[in-house]
CSV table of C-alpha atoms in Angstrom, one decimal:
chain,number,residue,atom,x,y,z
A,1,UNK,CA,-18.6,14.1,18.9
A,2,UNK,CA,-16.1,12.2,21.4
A,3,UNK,CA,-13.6,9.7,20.1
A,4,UNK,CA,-15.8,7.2,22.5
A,5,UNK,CA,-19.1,8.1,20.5
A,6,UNK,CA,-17.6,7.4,17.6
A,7,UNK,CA,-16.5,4.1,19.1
A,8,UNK,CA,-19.5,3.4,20.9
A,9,UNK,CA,-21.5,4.1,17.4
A,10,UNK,CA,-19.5,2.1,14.8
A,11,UNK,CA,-19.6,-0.9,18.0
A,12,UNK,CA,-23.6,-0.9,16.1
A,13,UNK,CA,-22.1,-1.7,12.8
A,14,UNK,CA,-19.2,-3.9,13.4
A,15,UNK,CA,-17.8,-6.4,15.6
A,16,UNK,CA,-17.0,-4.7,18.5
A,17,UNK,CA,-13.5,-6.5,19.4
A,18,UNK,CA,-12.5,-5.4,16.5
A,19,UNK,CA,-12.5,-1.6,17.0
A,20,UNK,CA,-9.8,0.0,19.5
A,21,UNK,CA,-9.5,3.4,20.6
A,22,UNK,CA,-5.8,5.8,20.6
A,23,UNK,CA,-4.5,2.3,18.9
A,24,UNK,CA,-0.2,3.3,17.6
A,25,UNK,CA,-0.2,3.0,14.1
A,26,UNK,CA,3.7,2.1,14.0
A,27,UNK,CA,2.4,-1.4,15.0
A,28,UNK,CA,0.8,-1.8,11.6
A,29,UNK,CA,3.4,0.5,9.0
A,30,UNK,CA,6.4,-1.2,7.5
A,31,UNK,CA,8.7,1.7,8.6
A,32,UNK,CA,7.5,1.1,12.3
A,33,UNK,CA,6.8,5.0,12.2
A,34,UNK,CA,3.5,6.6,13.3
A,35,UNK,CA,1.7,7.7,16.1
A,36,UNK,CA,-1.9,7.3,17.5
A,37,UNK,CA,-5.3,7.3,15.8
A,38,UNK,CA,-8.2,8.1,17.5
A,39,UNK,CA,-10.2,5.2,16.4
A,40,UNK,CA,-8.4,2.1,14.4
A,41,UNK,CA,-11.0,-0.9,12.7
A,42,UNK,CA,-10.5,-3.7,10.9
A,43,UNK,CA,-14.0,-5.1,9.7
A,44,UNK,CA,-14.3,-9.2,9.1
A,45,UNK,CA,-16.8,-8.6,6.3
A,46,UNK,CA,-17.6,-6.3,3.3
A,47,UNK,CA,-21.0,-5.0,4.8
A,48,UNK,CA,-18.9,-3.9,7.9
A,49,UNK,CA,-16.8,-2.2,5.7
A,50,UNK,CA,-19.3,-0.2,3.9
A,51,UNK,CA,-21.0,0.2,7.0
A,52,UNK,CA,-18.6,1.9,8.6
A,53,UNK,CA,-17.3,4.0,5.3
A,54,UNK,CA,-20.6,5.4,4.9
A,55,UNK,CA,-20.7,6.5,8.8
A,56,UNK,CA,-17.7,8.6,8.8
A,57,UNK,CA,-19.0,10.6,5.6
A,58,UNK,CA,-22.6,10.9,6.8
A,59,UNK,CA,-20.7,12.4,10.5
A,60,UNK,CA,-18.0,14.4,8.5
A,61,UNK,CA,-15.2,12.4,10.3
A,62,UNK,CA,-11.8,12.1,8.7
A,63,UNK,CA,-11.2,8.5,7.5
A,64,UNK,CA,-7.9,6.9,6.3
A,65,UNK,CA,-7.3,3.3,4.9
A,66,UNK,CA,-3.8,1.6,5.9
A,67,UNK,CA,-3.5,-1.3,3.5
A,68,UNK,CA,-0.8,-3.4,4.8
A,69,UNK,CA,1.3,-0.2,5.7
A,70,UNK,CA,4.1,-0.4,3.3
A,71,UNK,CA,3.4,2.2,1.3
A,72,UNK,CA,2.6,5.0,3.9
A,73,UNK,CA,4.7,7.3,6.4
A,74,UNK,CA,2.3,8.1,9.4
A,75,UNK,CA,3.5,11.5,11.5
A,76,UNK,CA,4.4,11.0,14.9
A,77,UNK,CA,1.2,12.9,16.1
A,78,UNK,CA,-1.3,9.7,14.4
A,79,UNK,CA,-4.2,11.0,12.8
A,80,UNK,CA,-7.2,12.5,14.2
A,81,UNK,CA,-10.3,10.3,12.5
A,82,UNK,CA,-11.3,6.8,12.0
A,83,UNK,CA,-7.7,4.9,10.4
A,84,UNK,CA,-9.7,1.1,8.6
A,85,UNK,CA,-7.6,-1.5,6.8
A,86,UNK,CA,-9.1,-4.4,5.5
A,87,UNK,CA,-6.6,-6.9,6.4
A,88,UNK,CA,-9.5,-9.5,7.9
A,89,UNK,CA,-10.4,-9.2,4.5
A,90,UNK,CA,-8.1,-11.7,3.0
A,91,UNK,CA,-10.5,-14.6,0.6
A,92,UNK,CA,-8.4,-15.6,-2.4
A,93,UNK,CA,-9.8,-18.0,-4.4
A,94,UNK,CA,-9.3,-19.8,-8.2
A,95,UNK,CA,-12.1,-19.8,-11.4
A,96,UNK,CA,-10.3,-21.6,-13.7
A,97,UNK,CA,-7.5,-19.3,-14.8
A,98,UNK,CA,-9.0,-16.2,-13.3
A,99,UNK,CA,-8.2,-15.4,-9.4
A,100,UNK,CA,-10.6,-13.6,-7.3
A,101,UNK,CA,-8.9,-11.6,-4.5
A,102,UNK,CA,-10.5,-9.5,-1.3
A,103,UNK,CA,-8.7,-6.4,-0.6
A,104,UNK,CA,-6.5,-7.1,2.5
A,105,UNK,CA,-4.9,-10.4,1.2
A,106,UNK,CA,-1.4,-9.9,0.7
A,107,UNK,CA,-0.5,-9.8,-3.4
A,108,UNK,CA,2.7,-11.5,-2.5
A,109,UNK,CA,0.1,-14.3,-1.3
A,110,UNK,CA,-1.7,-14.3,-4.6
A,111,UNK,CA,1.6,-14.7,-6.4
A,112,UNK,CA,2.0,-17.5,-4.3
A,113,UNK,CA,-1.7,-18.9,-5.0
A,114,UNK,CA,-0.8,-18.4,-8.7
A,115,UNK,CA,2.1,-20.7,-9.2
A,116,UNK,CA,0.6,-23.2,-7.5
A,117,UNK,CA,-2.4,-23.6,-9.9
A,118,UNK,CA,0.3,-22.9,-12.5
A,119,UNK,CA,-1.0,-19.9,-13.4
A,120,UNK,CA,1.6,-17.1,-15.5
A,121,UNK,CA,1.5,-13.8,-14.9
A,122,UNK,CA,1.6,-13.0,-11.7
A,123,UNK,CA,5.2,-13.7,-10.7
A,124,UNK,CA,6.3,-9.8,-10.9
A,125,UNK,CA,4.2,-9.6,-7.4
A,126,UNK,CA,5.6,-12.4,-5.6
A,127,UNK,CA,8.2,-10.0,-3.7
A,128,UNK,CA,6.3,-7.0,-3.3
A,129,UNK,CA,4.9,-6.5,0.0
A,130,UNK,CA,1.6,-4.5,0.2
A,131,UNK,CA,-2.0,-5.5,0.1
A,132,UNK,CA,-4.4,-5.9,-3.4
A,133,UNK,CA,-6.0,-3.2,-2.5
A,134,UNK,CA,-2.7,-1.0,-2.1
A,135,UNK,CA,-1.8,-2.6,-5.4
A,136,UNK,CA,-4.7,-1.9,-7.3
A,137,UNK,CA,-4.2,2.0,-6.0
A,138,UNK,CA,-1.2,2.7,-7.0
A,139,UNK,CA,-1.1,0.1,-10.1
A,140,UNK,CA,1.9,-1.6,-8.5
A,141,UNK,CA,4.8,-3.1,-10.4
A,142,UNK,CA,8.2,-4.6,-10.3
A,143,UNK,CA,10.4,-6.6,-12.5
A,144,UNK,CA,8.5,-5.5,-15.7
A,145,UNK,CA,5.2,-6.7,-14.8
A,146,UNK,CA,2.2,-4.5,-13.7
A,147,UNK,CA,-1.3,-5.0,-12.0
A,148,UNK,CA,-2.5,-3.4,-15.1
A,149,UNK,CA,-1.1,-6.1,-17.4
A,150,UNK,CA,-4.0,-9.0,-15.9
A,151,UNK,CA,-6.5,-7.0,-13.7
A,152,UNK,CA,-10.5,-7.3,-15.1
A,153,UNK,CA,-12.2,-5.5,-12.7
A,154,UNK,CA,-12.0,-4.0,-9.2
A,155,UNK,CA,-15.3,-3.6,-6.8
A,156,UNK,CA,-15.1,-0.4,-5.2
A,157,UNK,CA,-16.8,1.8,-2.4
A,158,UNK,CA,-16.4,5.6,-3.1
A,159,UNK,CA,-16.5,7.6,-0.2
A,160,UNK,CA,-20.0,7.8,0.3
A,161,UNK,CA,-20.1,3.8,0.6
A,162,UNK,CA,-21.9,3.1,-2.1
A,163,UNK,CA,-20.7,-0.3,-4.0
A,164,UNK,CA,-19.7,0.0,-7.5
A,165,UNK,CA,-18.0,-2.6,-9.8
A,166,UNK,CA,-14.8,-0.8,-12.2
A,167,UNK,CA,-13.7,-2.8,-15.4
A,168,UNK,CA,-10.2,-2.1,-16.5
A,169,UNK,CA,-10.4,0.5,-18.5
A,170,UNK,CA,-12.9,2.5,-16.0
A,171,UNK,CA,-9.8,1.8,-13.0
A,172,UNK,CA,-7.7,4.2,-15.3
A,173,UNK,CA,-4.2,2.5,-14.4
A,174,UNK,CA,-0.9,3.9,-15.5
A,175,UNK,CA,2.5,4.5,-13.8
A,176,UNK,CA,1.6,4.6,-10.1
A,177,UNK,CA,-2.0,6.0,-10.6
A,178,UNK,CA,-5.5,5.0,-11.1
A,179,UNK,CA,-9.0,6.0,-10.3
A,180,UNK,CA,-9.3,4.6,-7.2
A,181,UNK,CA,-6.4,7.2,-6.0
A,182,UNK,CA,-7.9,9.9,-7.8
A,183,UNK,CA,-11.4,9.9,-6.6
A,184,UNK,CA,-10.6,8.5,-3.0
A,185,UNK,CA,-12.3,4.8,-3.4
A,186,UNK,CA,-11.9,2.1,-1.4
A,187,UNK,CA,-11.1,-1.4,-3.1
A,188,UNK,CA,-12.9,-4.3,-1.8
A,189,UNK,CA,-11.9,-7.4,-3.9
A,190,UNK,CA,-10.4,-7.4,-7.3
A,191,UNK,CA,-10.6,-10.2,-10.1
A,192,UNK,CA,-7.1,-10.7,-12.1
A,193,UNK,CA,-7.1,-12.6,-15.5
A,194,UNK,CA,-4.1,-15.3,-16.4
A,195,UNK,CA,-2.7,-18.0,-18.6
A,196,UNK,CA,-1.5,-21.7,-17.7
A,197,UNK,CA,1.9,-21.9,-17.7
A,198,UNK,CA,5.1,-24.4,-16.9
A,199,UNK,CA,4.6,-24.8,-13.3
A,200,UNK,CA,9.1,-25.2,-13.5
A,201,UNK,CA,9.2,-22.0,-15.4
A,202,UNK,CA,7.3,-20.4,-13.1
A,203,UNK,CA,9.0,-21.8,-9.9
A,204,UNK,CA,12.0,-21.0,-11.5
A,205,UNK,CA,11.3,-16.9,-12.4
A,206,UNK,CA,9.8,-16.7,-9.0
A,207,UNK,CA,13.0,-17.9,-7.2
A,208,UNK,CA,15.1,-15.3,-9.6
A,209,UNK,CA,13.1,-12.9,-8.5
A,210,UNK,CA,12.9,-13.4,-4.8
A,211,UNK,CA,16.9,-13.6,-5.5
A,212,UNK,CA,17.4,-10.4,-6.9
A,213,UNK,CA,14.5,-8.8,-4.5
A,214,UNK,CA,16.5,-10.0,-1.6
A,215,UNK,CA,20.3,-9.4,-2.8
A,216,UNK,CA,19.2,-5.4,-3.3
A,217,UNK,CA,17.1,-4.3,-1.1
A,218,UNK,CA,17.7,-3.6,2.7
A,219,UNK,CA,14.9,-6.4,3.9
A,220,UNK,CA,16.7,-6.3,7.4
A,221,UNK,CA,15.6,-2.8,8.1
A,222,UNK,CA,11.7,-1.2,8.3
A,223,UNK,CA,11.2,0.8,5.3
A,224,UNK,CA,8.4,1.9,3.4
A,225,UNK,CA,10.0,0.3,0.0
A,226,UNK,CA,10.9,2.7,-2.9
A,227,UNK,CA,10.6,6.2,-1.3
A,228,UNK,CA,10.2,7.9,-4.8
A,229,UNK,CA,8.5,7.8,-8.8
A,230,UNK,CA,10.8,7.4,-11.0
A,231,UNK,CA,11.4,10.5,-12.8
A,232,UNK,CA,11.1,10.8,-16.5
A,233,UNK,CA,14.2,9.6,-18.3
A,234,UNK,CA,16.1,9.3,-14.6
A,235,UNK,CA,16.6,6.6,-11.9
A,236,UNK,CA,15.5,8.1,-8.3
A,237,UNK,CA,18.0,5.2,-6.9
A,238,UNK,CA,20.7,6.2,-9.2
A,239,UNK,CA,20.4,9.9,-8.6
A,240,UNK,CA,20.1,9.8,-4.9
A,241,UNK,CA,23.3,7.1,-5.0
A,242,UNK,CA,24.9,9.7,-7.4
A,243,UNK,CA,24.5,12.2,-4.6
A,244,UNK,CA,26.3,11.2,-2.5
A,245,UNK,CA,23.6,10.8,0.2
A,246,UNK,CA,24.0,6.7,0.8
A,247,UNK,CA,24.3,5.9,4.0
A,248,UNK,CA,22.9,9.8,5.5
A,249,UNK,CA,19.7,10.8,6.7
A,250,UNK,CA,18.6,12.5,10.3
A,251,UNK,CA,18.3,11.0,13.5
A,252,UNK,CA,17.1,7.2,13.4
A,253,UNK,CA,16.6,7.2,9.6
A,254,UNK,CA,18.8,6.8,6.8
A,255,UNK,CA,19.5,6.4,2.8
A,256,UNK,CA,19.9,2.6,2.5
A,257,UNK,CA,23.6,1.7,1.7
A,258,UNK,CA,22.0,-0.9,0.3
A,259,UNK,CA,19.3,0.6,-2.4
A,260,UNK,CA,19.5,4.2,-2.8
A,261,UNK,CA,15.6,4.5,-3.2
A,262,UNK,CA,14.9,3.3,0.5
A,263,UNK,CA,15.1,4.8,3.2
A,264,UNK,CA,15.3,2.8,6.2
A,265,UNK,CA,14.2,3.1,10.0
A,266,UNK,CA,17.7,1.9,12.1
A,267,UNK,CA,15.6,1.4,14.6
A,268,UNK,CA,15.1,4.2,17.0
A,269,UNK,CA,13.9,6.9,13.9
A,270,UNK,CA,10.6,8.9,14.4
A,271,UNK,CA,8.7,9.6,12.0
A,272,UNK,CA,10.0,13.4,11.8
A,273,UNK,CA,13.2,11.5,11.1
A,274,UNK,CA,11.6,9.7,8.2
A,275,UNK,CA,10.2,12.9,6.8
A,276,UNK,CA,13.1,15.2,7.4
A,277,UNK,CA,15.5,12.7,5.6
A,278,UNK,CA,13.3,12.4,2.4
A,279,UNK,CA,13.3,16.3,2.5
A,280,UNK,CA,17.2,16.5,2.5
A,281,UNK,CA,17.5,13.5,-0.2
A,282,UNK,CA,14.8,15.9,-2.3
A,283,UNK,CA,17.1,19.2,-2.0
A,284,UNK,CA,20.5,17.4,-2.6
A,285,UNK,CA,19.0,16.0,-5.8
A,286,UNK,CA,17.3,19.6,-6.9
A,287,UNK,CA,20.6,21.0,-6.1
A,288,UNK,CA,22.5,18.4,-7.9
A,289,UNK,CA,20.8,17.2,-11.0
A,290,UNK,CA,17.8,20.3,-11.4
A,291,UNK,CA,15.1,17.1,-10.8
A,292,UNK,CA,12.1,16.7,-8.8
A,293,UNK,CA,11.4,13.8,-7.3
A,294,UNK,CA,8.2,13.1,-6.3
A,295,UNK,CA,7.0,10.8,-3.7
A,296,UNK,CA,5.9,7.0,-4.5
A,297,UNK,CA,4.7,7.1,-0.6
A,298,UNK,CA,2.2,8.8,0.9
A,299,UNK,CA,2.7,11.0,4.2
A,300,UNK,CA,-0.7,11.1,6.5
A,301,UNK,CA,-1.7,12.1,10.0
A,302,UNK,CA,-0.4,15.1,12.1
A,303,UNK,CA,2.8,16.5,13.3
């Protein structure tokens, strides 16, 4: 099958404006890194979405989700397949202290949406800049707070598109992992469970955290955030600073002087850059400290 039969095909179950063909993926990745995909589509509705989820499995063609694109290094070369994100999906709306969210809204935005029904729990997100459904994935966390900590449930499509509702316990969320990564589903709104609170507390943790969010990390630069897990009993940040390898990298990229644990786009890196830089960062520290880091982002699409 051509790219343009897939294109002409999916242009049955979608809106066709909203499906583009060779589309560059560094126009939708933090790190402003990535090439080409064959076919890029952003559905406007959650039958579009399993529509076309269930027509790339039923034709065998590859099929990758790009959240908001800050957790993800896309090769130079794109990726040969169908590339979705939900971003049209965005609906965020209040029950009483519970907030149901569609996949594609931003979780920064639902921080946001919390405090002002002065809702508690949900200030940890308000910096971090991915989507719910890249949260819910990889059970995102910052500032001692987790997705884990107020999530009830999460509805779903596995890869086959069918629809399938996931309480808490079922996502399976711990440090960086859950279900949803594990068996390759696709999140299409999640419901989050929290307390009133102070509205001035909350204001006031919200604006500490923005402080300290923005006072260490390199916002001025495209990155794809923390480049690494943190290891057991270790610091990636703290061993990559220990190093040495602040302020080093290859080509365009580089180990934020900033926050060891980025790594930043200068802005004229490739993504072979990108790579080759968290390859050399990975060596120094084996070398150094005998510890493996292992990646926090994930590296798609083709050389």
């Amino acid at each position: 099958m051509t790219i343009q039969k897939w294109a002409n095909d999916l242009a049955l179950l979608m809106n066709p404006k909203n499906i583009k063909t060779n589309e560059l993926l560094k126009e939708y990745t933090m790190t402003k890194l990535g090439g080409a995909a064959d076919v890029f589509v952003l559905p406007e509705t959650e039958e579009e979405a399993q529509a076309v989820i269930k027509y790339a499995y039923d034709h065998h063609i590859p099929l990758l989700m790009l959240g908001n694109g800050s957790n993800m290094v896309v090769r130079d070369g794109g990726f040969r397949g169908i590339v979705i994100t939900f971003s049209l999906l965005e609906e965020i709306r209040v029950e009483g202290t519970r907030i149901y969210a569609q996949s594609g809204a931003l979780i920064k935005d639902v921080s946001k949406v919390a405090a002002k029904e002065s809702l508690t729990g949900f200030e940890f997100a308000c910096g971090i800049p991915g989507s719910v459904g890249g949260a819910m994935a990889m059970n995102a966390g910052a500032y001692g707070g987790e997705i884990k900590d107020i999530i009830v449930s999460s509805t779903v499509l596995t890869k086959e598109g069918k629809k399938l509702v996931l309480t808490k316990d079922e996502l399976d969320l711990r440090y960086r992992h859950s279900i949803i990564t594990q068996e390759g589903y696709y999140v299409l709104s999640s419901l989050f469970e929290l307390q009133k609170g102070d509205p001035k507390v909350i204001e006031e943790t919200i604006a500490d955290l923005t402080f300290k969010r923005e006072s260490k990390q390199p916002l001025e630069y495209p990155s794809a955030g923390s480049v690494f897990k943190r290891p057991p009993g270790y610091f990636a940040g703290k061993l990559i600073q220990d190093s040495g390898l602040q302020g080093k990298g290859v080509g365009g990229a580089e180990v934020s002087t900033k926050h060891a644990g980025f790594i930043i786009n200068k802005g004229n890196a490739t993504a072979t850059d990108y790579i080759q830089t968290i390859e050399m960062v990975k060596s120094v520290v084996k070398d150094k400290f005998g510890v493996d880091l292992e990646l926090e982002v994930k590296i798609v699409g083709e050389d």
